[in-house]
């Protein structure tokens, strides 16, 4: 059998299995690993929620790159997968087959699905950032929290699936770790940002971009979160209004901000656009 025909035969096998969804779910325990990705893709495209939930509980790979399939928000699919995770978390002992430790909702992982489908799928370029943590296998650490990776972009509009995911994670903070390697802020209230950052594993973040109009006092309120992002390698701040020498309060805000920089041991690239707030105290920050 050639490598070119194998993915097509796997897809046909997945389609055949899903003709009887109940039988497909029952067969998961005995299904060859090679059939899991094509079967998951068929269930995803066909909105087979029960099959998706069952497959999450039996997923034989460490990572489930769901974001690589979700070109547009799929609330029903996301709910089915999260329901599957709830079932998995409720189990006192996971099956020997299940190795799931990471649910990846970022727009990555297309190469994983391409390998099993044989179709032409765009593969995003890999990040140049140095990884800060190794993926943990739940077979080695059965009590380790499940990791959920997302694209953390705060903007003016918030999708329903993002709100649903945040509420879901917040209710399961002891068993779910919400992770992101990049944080981008373009427009949203600081109160909402702080609420979400309160449930995010901040030490996973490696790149931060703040590209919206903030007053110096706003940046000072954000600074303690910045100090907890101990693995930041790139930091971009722009449009921060305020001058350090105008009032004693403004100077206090600058001290709050610059004091966090000493905690960023891995910082490689620092970009400050029109940093008028550092006038008169740039040396203090660099020190």
PDB file of C-alpha atoms in Angstrom:
ATOM      1  CA  UNK A   1       0.000   0.000   0.000  1.00  0.00           C
ATOM      2  CA  UNK A   2       1.477   3.351  -0.990  1.00  0.00           C
ATOM      3  CA  UNK A   3       1.665   6.337   1.360  1.00  0.00           C
ATOM      4  CA  UNK A   4      -0.570   8.289  -1.038  1.00  0.00           C
ATOM      5  CA  UNK A   5      -3.482   5.840  -0.848  1.00  0.00           C
ATOM      6  CA  UNK A   6      -3.309   5.131   2.897  1.00  0.00           C
ATOM      7  CA  UNK A   7      -4.940   8.380   4.174  1.00  0.00           C
ATOM      8  CA  UNK A   8      -7.793   7.977   1.703  1.00  0.00           C
ATOM      9  CA  UNK A   9      -8.519   4.420   2.919  1.00  0.00           C
ATOM     10  CA  UNK A  10      -8.441   5.624   6.514  1.00  0.00           C
ATOM     11  CA  UNK A  11     -10.997   8.309   5.682  1.00  0.00           C
ATOM     12  CA  UNK A  12     -13.265   5.753   4.044  1.00  0.00           C
ATOM     13  CA  UNK A  13     -12.999   3.571   7.129  1.00  0.00           C
ATOM     14  CA  UNK A  14     -13.947   6.537   9.346  1.00  0.00           C
ATOM     15  CA  UNK A  15     -16.988   7.340   7.188  1.00  0.00           C
ATOM     16  CA  UNK A  16     -18.074   3.717   7.354  1.00  0.00           C
ATOM     17  CA  UNK A  17     -17.766   3.643  11.146  1.00  0.00           C
ATOM     18  CA  UNK A  18     -19.878   6.777  11.616  1.00  0.00           C
ATOM     19  CA  UNK A  19     -22.810   5.247   9.761  1.00  0.00           C
ATOM     20  CA  UNK A  20     -23.589   3.613  13.091  1.00  0.00           C
ATOM     21  CA  UNK A  21     -22.518   6.156  15.719  1.00  0.00           C
ATOM     22  CA  UNK A  22     -23.285   3.890  18.677  1.00  0.00           C
ATOM     23  CA  UNK A  23     -21.114   1.121  17.249  1.00  0.00           C
ATOM     24  CA  UNK A  24     -18.336   3.611  16.494  1.00  0.00           C
ATOM     25  CA  UNK A  25     -18.298   4.751  20.125  1.00  0.00           C
ATOM     26  CA  UNK A  26     -18.246   1.161  21.385  1.00  0.00           C
ATOM     27  CA  UNK A  27     -15.373   0.321  19.027  1.00  0.00           C
ATOM     28  CA  UNK A  28     -13.098   3.135  20.288  1.00  0.00           C
ATOM     29  CA  UNK A  29     -11.493   0.861  22.863  1.00  0.00           C
ATOM     30  CA  UNK A  30     -10.266  -1.480  20.124  1.00  0.00           C
ATOM     31  CA  UNK A  31      -9.770   1.032  17.305  1.00  0.00           C
ATOM     32  CA  UNK A  32      -6.264   1.301  15.767  1.00  0.00           C
ATOM     33  CA  UNK A  33      -4.587   4.588  16.663  1.00  0.00           C
ATOM     34  CA  UNK A  34      -4.300   5.457  12.956  1.00  0.00           C
ATOM     35  CA  UNK A  35      -8.088   5.678  12.708  1.00  0.00           C
ATOM     36  CA  UNK A  36      -8.552   8.235  15.498  1.00  0.00           C
ATOM     37  CA  UNK A  37      -7.600  11.429  13.570  1.00  0.00           C
ATOM     38  CA  UNK A  38      -9.691  10.691  10.430  1.00  0.00           C
ATOM     39  CA  UNK A  39     -12.613   9.531  12.572  1.00  0.00           C
ATOM     40  CA  UNK A  40     -12.380  12.697  14.687  1.00  0.00           C
ATOM     41  CA  UNK A  41     -12.322  14.858  11.542  1.00  0.00           C
ATOM     42  CA  UNK A  42     -15.389  13.116  10.150  1.00  0.00           C
ATOM     43  CA  UNK A  43     -17.207  13.487  13.475  1.00  0.00           C
ATOM     44  CA  UNK A  44     -16.176  17.153  13.625  1.00  0.00           C
ATOM     45  CA  UNK A  45     -17.423  17.928  10.107  1.00  0.00           C
ATOM     46  CA  UNK A  46     -20.637  16.023  10.747  1.00  0.00           C
ATOM     47  CA  UNK A  47     -21.234  17.621  14.180  1.00  0.00           C
ATOM     48  CA  UNK A  48     -21.386  14.187  15.840  1.00  0.00           C
ATOM     49  CA  UNK A  49     -21.292  15.473  19.424  1.00  0.00           C
ATOM     50  CA  UNK A  50     -21.585  12.095  21.155  1.00  0.00           C
ATOM     51  CA  UNK A  51     -18.724  10.644  19.130  1.00  0.00           C
ATOM     52  CA  UNK A  52     -16.547  13.694  19.834  1.00  0.00           C
ATOM     53  CA  UNK A  53     -17.182  13.436  23.591  1.00  0.00           C
ATOM     54  CA  UNK A  54     -16.304   9.736  23.586  1.00  0.00           C
ATOM     55  CA  UNK A  55     -13.168  10.275  21.496  1.00  0.00           C
ATOM     56  CA  UNK A  56     -11.843  12.900  23.905  1.00  0.00           C
ATOM     57  CA  UNK A  57     -11.983  10.311  26.702  1.00  0.00           C
ATOM     58  CA  UNK A  58     -10.050   7.791  24.596  1.00  0.00           C
ATOM     59  CA  UNK A  59      -7.691  10.144  22.689  1.00  0.00           C
ATOM     60  CA  UNK A  60      -4.417   8.205  22.258  1.00  0.00           C
ATOM     61  CA  UNK A  61      -2.213  11.281  21.664  1.00  0.00           C
ATOM     62  CA  UNK A  62      -0.861  13.764  24.225  1.00  0.00           C
ATOM     63  CA  UNK A  63      -2.185  16.781  22.280  1.00  0.00           C
ATOM     64  CA  UNK A  64      -5.542  17.403  20.628  1.00  0.00           C
ATOM     65  CA  UNK A  65      -4.975  20.331  18.194  1.00  0.00           C
ATOM     66  CA  UNK A  66      -8.642  21.264  17.845  1.00  0.00           C
ATOM     67  CA  UNK A  67      -7.856  24.836  16.771  1.00  0.00           C
ATOM     68  CA  UNK A  68      -6.352  23.509  13.545  1.00  0.00           C
ATOM     69  CA  UNK A  69      -9.841  22.369  12.499  1.00  0.00           C
ATOM     70  CA  UNK A  70     -11.802  25.416  13.676  1.00  0.00           C
ATOM     71  CA  UNK A  71     -11.459  28.001  10.924  1.00  0.00           C
ATOM     72  CA  UNK A  72     -14.590  29.658  12.334  1.00  0.00           C
ATOM     73  CA  UNK A  73     -16.074  29.451  15.855  1.00  0.00           C
ATOM     74  CA  UNK A  74     -17.935  26.178  16.413  1.00  0.00           C
ATOM     75  CA  UNK A  75     -19.824  26.519  19.694  1.00  0.00           C
ATOM     76  CA  UNK A  76     -21.426  23.069  19.396  1.00  0.00           C
ATOM     77  CA  UNK A  77     -18.089  21.369  18.721  1.00  0.00           C
ATOM     78  CA  UNK A  78     -16.352  23.221  21.543  1.00  0.00           C
ATOM     79  CA  UNK A  79     -19.114  22.278  23.980  1.00  0.00           C
ATOM     80  CA  UNK A  80     -18.891  18.630  22.946  1.00  0.00           C
ATOM     81  CA  UNK A  81     -15.113  18.546  23.478  1.00  0.00           C
ATOM     82  CA  UNK A  82     -15.361  20.313  26.851  1.00  0.00           C
ATOM     83  CA  UNK A  83     -18.124  17.901  27.891  1.00  0.00           C
ATOM     84  CA  UNK A  84     -15.731  15.087  26.990  1.00  0.00           C
ATOM     85  CA  UNK A  85     -13.054  16.676  29.186  1.00  0.00           C
ATOM     86  CA  UNK A  86     -15.534  16.872  32.061  1.00  0.00           C
ATOM     87  CA  UNK A  87     -16.168  13.143  31.723  1.00  0.00           C
ATOM     88  CA  UNK A  88     -12.419  12.513  31.621  1.00  0.00           C
ATOM     89  CA  UNK A  89     -11.789  14.675  34.695  1.00  0.00           C
ATOM     90  CA  UNK A  90     -14.553  12.912  36.616  1.00  0.00           C
ATOM     91  CA  UNK A  91     -12.979   9.505  36.066  1.00  0.00           C
ATOM     92  CA  UNK A  92     -11.007   8.305  39.077  1.00  0.00           C
ATOM     93  CA  UNK A  93      -8.789   6.270  36.772  1.00  0.00           C
ATOM     94  CA  UNK A  94      -8.218   7.023  33.119  1.00  0.00           C
ATOM     95  CA  UNK A  95      -8.033   4.304  30.487  1.00  0.00           C
ATOM     96  CA  UNK A  96      -4.566   3.099  29.554  1.00  0.00           C
ATOM     97  CA  UNK A  97      -5.211   4.222  25.990  1.00  0.00           C
ATOM     98  CA  UNK A  98      -5.980   7.871  26.803  1.00  0.00           C
ATOM     99  CA  UNK A  99      -2.876  10.074  26.823  1.00  0.00           C
ATOM    100  CA  UNK A 100      -4.591  13.450  26.436  1.00  0.00           C
ATOM    101  CA  UNK A 101      -2.820  16.205  28.362  1.00  0.00           C
ATOM    102  CA  UNK A 102      -3.259  19.254  26.109  1.00  0.00           C
ATOM    103  CA  UNK A 103      -6.257  20.732  24.303  1.00  0.00           C
ATOM    104  CA  UNK A 104      -4.845  23.221  21.804  1.00  0.00           C
ATOM    105  CA  UNK A 105      -7.393  25.792  20.573  1.00  0.00           C
ATOM    106  CA  UNK A 106      -4.848  27.947  18.730  1.00  0.00           C
ATOM    107  CA  UNK A 107      -4.749  28.177  14.955  1.00  0.00           C
ATOM    108  CA  UNK A 108      -1.925  25.641  14.820  1.00  0.00           C
ATOM    109  CA  UNK A 109      -1.627  21.898  14.397  1.00  0.00           C
ATOM    110  CA  UNK A 110      -2.792  21.762  10.771  1.00  0.00           C
ATOM    111  CA  UNK A 111       0.186  19.558   9.986  1.00  0.00           C
ATOM    112  CA  UNK A 112      -1.174  16.927  12.389  1.00  0.00           C
ATOM    113  CA  UNK A 113      -4.520  16.744  10.542  1.00  0.00           C
ATOM    114  CA  UNK A 114      -2.817  16.987   7.153  1.00  0.00           C
ATOM    115  CA  UNK A 115      -0.677  13.958   7.932  1.00  0.00           C
ATOM    116  CA  UNK A 116      -3.760  11.820   8.530  1.00  0.00           C
ATOM    117  CA  UNK A 117      -6.076  13.270   5.874  1.00  0.00           C
ATOM    118  CA  UNK A 118      -3.621  13.591   2.994  1.00  0.00           C
ATOM    119  CA  UNK A 119      -5.247  16.891   1.981  1.00  0.00           C
ATOM    120  CA  UNK A 120      -3.485  20.165   1.283  1.00  0.00           C
ATOM    121  CA  UNK A 121      -3.774  22.238   4.442  1.00  0.00           C
ATOM    122  CA  UNK A 122      -1.969  25.483   5.200  1.00  0.00           C
ATOM    123  CA  UNK A 123       0.526  25.011   8.006  1.00  0.00           C
ATOM    124  CA  UNK A 124       1.343  28.063  10.120  1.00  0.00           C
ATOM    125  CA  UNK A 125       5.020  28.847  10.582  1.00  0.00           C
ATOM    126  CA  UNK A 126       6.345  27.784  13.943  1.00  0.00           C
ATOM    127  CA  UNK A 127       7.154  30.369  16.567  1.00  0.00           C
ATOM    128  CA  UNK A 128      10.769  31.320  17.148  1.00  0.00           C
ATOM    129  CA  UNK A 129      10.124  31.538  20.867  1.00  0.00           C
ATOM    130  CA  UNK A 130      11.968  29.185  23.175  1.00  0.00           C
ATOM    131  CA  UNK A 131       9.546  26.734  24.815  1.00  0.00           C
ATOM    132  CA  UNK A 132       9.125  27.307  28.537  1.00  0.00           C
ATOM    133  CA  UNK A 133       7.553  23.985  29.502  1.00  0.00           C
ATOM    134  CA  UNK A 134       7.452  20.455  28.221  1.00  0.00           C
ATOM    135  CA  UNK A 135       4.085  18.863  27.482  1.00  0.00           C
ATOM    136  CA  UNK A 136       3.251  16.409  30.235  1.00  0.00           C
ATOM    137  CA  UNK A 137       1.822  13.001  29.474  1.00  0.00           C
ATOM    138  CA  UNK A 138      -1.102  12.067  31.716  1.00  0.00           C
ATOM    139  CA  UNK A 139       0.060   8.468  31.604  1.00  0.00           C
ATOM    140  CA  UNK A 140       3.191   9.581  33.459  1.00  0.00           C
ATOM    141  CA  UNK A 141       1.420  12.112  35.696  1.00  0.00           C
ATOM    142  CA  UNK A 142      -2.226  10.997  35.992  1.00  0.00           C
ATOM    143  CA  UNK A 143      -3.085  13.807  38.424  1.00  0.00           C
ATOM    144  CA  UNK A 144      -1.463  16.604  36.402  1.00  0.00           C
ATOM    145  CA  UNK A 145      -3.926  19.333  35.356  1.00  0.00           C
ATOM    146  CA  UNK A 146      -5.062  19.319  31.755  1.00  0.00           C
ATOM    147  CA  UNK A 147      -3.605  22.215  29.766  1.00  0.00           C
ATOM    148  CA  UNK A 148      -5.802  24.281  27.444  1.00  0.00           C
ATOM    149  CA  UNK A 149      -3.854  26.520  25.052  1.00  0.00           C
ATOM    150  CA  UNK A 150      -5.565  29.556  23.483  1.00  0.00           C
ATOM    151  CA  UNK A 151      -4.791  32.663  21.458  1.00  0.00           C
ATOM    152  CA  UNK A 152      -5.038  35.396  24.115  1.00  0.00           C
ATOM    153  CA  UNK A 153      -6.084  38.483  22.154  1.00  0.00           C
ATOM    154  CA  UNK A 154      -8.146  41.130  23.938  1.00  0.00           C
ATOM    155  CA  UNK A 155     -10.046  43.236  21.426  1.00  0.00           C
ATOM    156  CA  UNK A 156     -13.250  45.228  21.224  1.00  0.00           C
ATOM    157  CA  UNK A 157     -15.525  42.323  20.324  1.00  0.00           C
ATOM    158  CA  UNK A 158     -15.572  39.059  22.276  1.00  0.00           C
ATOM    159  CA  UNK A 159     -16.945  35.849  20.774  1.00  0.00           C
ATOM    160  CA  UNK A 160     -19.481  33.649  22.540  1.00  0.00           C
ATOM    161  CA  UNK A 161     -17.164  30.636  22.469  1.00  0.00           C
ATOM    162  CA  UNK A 162     -14.418  32.631  24.249  1.00  0.00           C
ATOM    163  CA  UNK A 163     -16.839  33.715  27.001  1.00  0.00           C
ATOM    164  CA  UNK A 164     -18.113  30.137  27.355  1.00  0.00           C
ATOM    165  CA  UNK A 165     -14.544  28.780  27.606  1.00  0.00           C
ATOM    166  CA  UNK A 166     -13.531  31.343  30.257  1.00  0.00           C
ATOM    167  CA  UNK A 167     -16.506  30.450  32.445  1.00  0.00           C
ATOM    168  CA  UNK A 168     -15.796  26.753  31.985  1.00  0.00           C
ATOM    169  CA  UNK A 169     -12.127  27.119  32.981  1.00  0.00           C
ATOM    170  CA  UNK A 170     -12.893  29.388  35.938  1.00  0.00           C
ATOM    171  CA  UNK A 171     -15.120  26.695  37.440  1.00  0.00           C
ATOM    172  CA  UNK A 172     -12.356  24.087  37.072  1.00  0.00           C
ATOM    173  CA  UNK A 173      -9.215  26.015  38.013  1.00  0.00           C
ATOM    174  CA  UNK A 174      -7.798  23.160  40.093  1.00  0.00           C
ATOM    175  CA  UNK A 175      -7.951  20.624  37.263  1.00  0.00           C
ATOM    176  CA  UNK A 176      -7.492  22.862  34.177  1.00  0.00           C
ATOM    177  CA  UNK A 177      -4.545  25.127  33.375  1.00  0.00           C
ATOM    178  CA  UNK A 178      -5.367  27.858  30.852  1.00  0.00           C
ATOM    179  CA  UNK A 179      -2.202  28.666  28.885  1.00  0.00           C
ATOM    180  CA  UNK A 180      -1.069  31.044  26.163  1.00  0.00           C
ATOM    181  CA  UNK A 181       2.370  31.900  24.823  1.00  0.00           C
ATOM    182  CA  UNK A 182       1.268  35.290  23.437  1.00  0.00           C
ATOM    183  CA  UNK A 183      -0.787  38.102  24.911  1.00  0.00           C
ATOM    184  CA  UNK A 184      -2.078  40.867  22.657  1.00  0.00           C
ATOM    185  CA  UNK A 185      -4.203  43.790  23.858  1.00  0.00           C
ATOM    186  CA  UNK A 186      -5.743  46.110  21.290  1.00  0.00           C
ATOM    187  CA  UNK A 187      -8.993  47.226  22.897  1.00  0.00           C
ATOM    188  CA  UNK A 188     -10.921  46.181  26.003  1.00  0.00           C
ATOM    189  CA  UNK A 189     -11.465  47.400  29.549  1.00  0.00           C
ATOM    190  CA  UNK A 190      -8.681  46.666  32.007  1.00  0.00           C
ATOM    191  CA  UNK A 191     -11.237  45.156  34.405  1.00  0.00           C
ATOM    192  CA  UNK A 192     -12.095  42.422  31.889  1.00  0.00           C
ATOM    193  CA  UNK A 193      -8.423  41.826  31.127  1.00  0.00           C
ATOM    194  CA  UNK A 194      -7.560  41.406  34.802  1.00  0.00           C
ATOM    195  CA  UNK A 195     -10.473  39.018  35.290  1.00  0.00           C
ATOM    196  CA  UNK A 196      -9.228  36.716  32.519  1.00  0.00           C
ATOM    197  CA  UNK A 197      -5.557  36.990  33.484  1.00  0.00           C
ATOM    198  CA  UNK A 198      -6.564  35.835  36.960  1.00  0.00           C
ATOM    199  CA  UNK A 199      -7.211  32.328  35.561  1.00  0.00           C
ATOM    200  CA  UNK A 200      -4.313  32.197  33.058  1.00  0.00           C
ATOM    201  CA  UNK A 201      -0.967  30.520  33.767  1.00  0.00           C
ATOM    202  CA  UNK A 202       1.046  33.725  33.387  1.00  0.00           C
ATOM    203  CA  UNK A 203       4.453  32.032  33.394  1.00  0.00           C
ATOM    204  CA  UNK A 204       3.638  30.451  29.997  1.00  0.00           C
ATOM    205  CA  UNK A 205       3.411  33.846  28.269  1.00  0.00           C
ATOM    206  CA  UNK A 206       6.494  34.675  26.205  1.00  0.00           C
ATOM    207  CA  UNK A 207       5.339  37.628  24.126  1.00  0.00           C
ATOM    208  CA  UNK A 208       3.245  40.661  25.175  1.00  0.00           C
ATOM    209  CA  UNK A 209       1.946  43.433  22.933  1.00  0.00           C
ATOM    210  CA  UNK A 210      -0.107  46.334  24.301  1.00  0.00           C
ATOM    211  CA  UNK A 211      -1.293  48.367  21.332  1.00  0.00           C
ATOM    212  CA  UNK A 212      -4.060  50.603  22.669  1.00  0.00           C
ATOM    213  CA  UNK A 213      -4.327  53.965  24.391  1.00  0.00           C
ATOM    214  CA  UNK A 214      -3.643  53.567  28.100  1.00  0.00           C
ATOM    215  CA  UNK A 215      -2.982  56.166  30.747  1.00  0.00           C
ATOM    216  CA  UNK A 216       0.038  55.680  32.955  1.00  0.00           C
ATOM    217  CA  UNK A 217      -2.200  54.692  35.886  1.00  0.00           C
ATOM    218  CA  UNK A 218      -3.749  51.902  33.769  1.00  0.00           C
ATOM    219  CA  UNK A 219      -0.339  50.480  32.911  1.00  0.00           C
ATOM    220  CA  UNK A 220       0.577  50.644  36.605  1.00  0.00           C
ATOM    221  CA  UNK A 221      -2.476  48.511  37.456  1.00  0.00           C
ATOM    222  CA  UNK A 222      -1.449  46.011  34.750  1.00  0.00           C
ATOM    223  CA  UNK A 223       2.204  45.934  35.891  1.00  0.00           C
ATOM    224  CA  UNK A 224       1.803  43.303  38.684  1.00  0.00           C
ATOM    225  CA  UNK A 225       0.473  40.829  36.102  1.00  0.00           C
ATOM    226  CA  UNK A 226       3.447  41.694  33.885  1.00  0.00           C
ATOM    227  CA  UNK A 227       5.805  40.877  36.747  1.00  0.00           C
ATOM    228  CA  UNK A 228       4.286  37.397  37.034  1.00  0.00           C
ATOM    229  CA  UNK A 229       5.010  36.680  33.355  1.00  0.00           C
ATOM    230  CA  UNK A 230       8.488  35.533  34.275  1.00  0.00           C
ATOM    231  CA  UNK A 231       9.238  33.941  30.909  1.00  0.00           C
ATOM    232  CA  UNK A 232       8.526  36.955  28.695  1.00  0.00           C
ATOM    233  CA  UNK A 233      11.005  37.276  25.847  1.00  0.00           C
ATOM    234  CA  UNK A 234       9.354  40.095  23.875  1.00  0.00           C
ATOM    235  CA  UNK A 235       7.525  43.139  25.242  1.00  0.00           C
ATOM    236  CA  UNK A 236       5.875  45.833  23.118  1.00  0.00           C
ATOM    237  CA  UNK A 237       4.199  48.861  24.741  1.00  0.00           C
ATOM    238  CA  UNK A 238       2.681  51.767  22.817  1.00  0.00           C
ATOM    239  CA  UNK A 239       0.406  54.783  23.320  1.00  0.00           C
ATOM    240  CA  UNK A 240       0.985  55.171  27.071  1.00  0.00           C
ATOM    241  CA  UNK A 241      -0.026  58.686  28.153  1.00  0.00           C
ATOM    242  CA  UNK A 242       1.486  60.489  31.116  1.00  0.00           C
ATOM    243  CA  UNK A 243       4.747  62.111  32.232  1.00  0.00           C
ATOM    244  CA  UNK A 244       6.680  60.923  35.250  1.00  0.00           C
ATOM    245  CA  UNK A 245       7.698  64.396  36.386  1.00  0.00           C
ATOM    246  CA  UNK A 246       4.260  66.040  36.190  1.00  0.00           C
ATOM    247  CA  UNK A 247       2.977  64.943  39.607  1.00  0.00           C
ATOM    248  CA  UNK A 248       4.153  62.837  42.501  1.00  0.00           C
ATOM    249  CA  UNK A 249       1.377  60.323  41.748  1.00  0.00           C
ATOM    250  CA  UNK A 250       2.616  59.917  38.175  1.00  0.00           C
ATOM    251  CA  UNK A 251       6.133  59.255  39.416  1.00  0.00           C
ATOM    252  CA  UNK A 252       4.735  56.622  41.783  1.00  0.00           C
ATOM    253  CA  UNK A 253       3.062  54.890  38.816  1.00  0.00           C
ATOM    254  CA  UNK A 254       6.389  54.803  36.963  1.00  0.00           C
ATOM    255  CA  UNK A 255       8.074  53.196  39.963  1.00  0.00           C
ATOM    256  CA  UNK A 256       5.302  50.571  40.068  1.00  0.00           C
ATOM    257  CA  UNK A 257       5.893  49.793  36.386  1.00  0.00           C
ATOM    258  CA  UNK A 258       9.685  49.795  36.264  1.00  0.00           C
ATOM    259  CA  UNK A 259       9.972  47.706  39.432  1.00  0.00           C
ATOM    260  CA  UNK A 260       8.393  44.790  37.537  1.00  0.00           C
ATOM    261  CA  UNK A 261      11.115  44.793  34.876  1.00  0.00           C
ATOM    262  CA  UNK A 262      13.676  43.328  37.288  1.00  0.00           C
ATOM    263  CA  UNK A 263      11.584  40.124  37.357  1.00  0.00           C
ATOM    264  CA  UNK A 264      11.746  39.602  33.591  1.00  0.00           C
ATOM    265  CA  UNK A 265      14.972  37.609  33.440  1.00  0.00           C
ATOM    266  CA  UNK A 266      14.319  36.197  29.952  1.00  0.00           C
ATOM    267  CA  UNK A 267      13.439  39.502  28.258  1.00  0.00           C
ATOM    268  CA  UNK A 268      15.210  39.677  24.894  1.00  0.00           C
ATOM    269  CA  UNK A 269      13.348  42.365  22.923  1.00  0.00           C
ATOM    270  CA  UNK A 270      11.845  45.539  24.399  1.00  0.00           C
ATOM    271  CA  UNK A 271       9.926  47.974  22.193  1.00  0.00           C
ATOM    272  CA  UNK A 272       8.520  51.184  23.683  1.00  0.00           C
ATOM    273  CA  UNK A 273       6.666  53.483  21.304  1.00  0.00           C
ATOM    274  CA  UNK A 274       6.659  57.168  22.381  1.00  0.00           C
ATOM    275  CA  UNK A 275       7.594  56.344  26.005  1.00  0.00           C
ATOM    276  CA  UNK A 276       7.127  59.895  27.306  1.00  0.00           C
ATOM    277  CA  UNK A 277       6.362  58.527  30.756  1.00  0.00           C
ATOM    278  CA  UNK A 278      10.011  57.483  31.084  1.00  0.00           C
ATOM    279  CA  UNK A 279      11.336  61.004  30.655  1.00  0.00           C
ATOM    280  CA  UNK A 280      13.671  61.713  33.511  1.00  0.00           C
ATOM    281  CA  UNK A 281      13.724  58.123  34.806  1.00  0.00           C
ATOM    282  CA  UNK A 282      14.960  56.024  31.867  1.00  0.00           C
ATOM    283  CA  UNK A 283      18.199  55.266  33.699  1.00  0.00           C
ATOM    284  CA  UNK A 284      16.206  53.968  36.668  1.00  0.00           C
ATOM    285  CA  UNK A 285      14.303  51.554  34.439  1.00  0.00           C
ATOM    286  CA  UNK A 286      17.411  50.323  32.612  1.00  0.00           C
ATOM    287  CA  UNK A 287      19.201  49.801  35.890  1.00  0.00           C
TER     288      UNK A 287
END
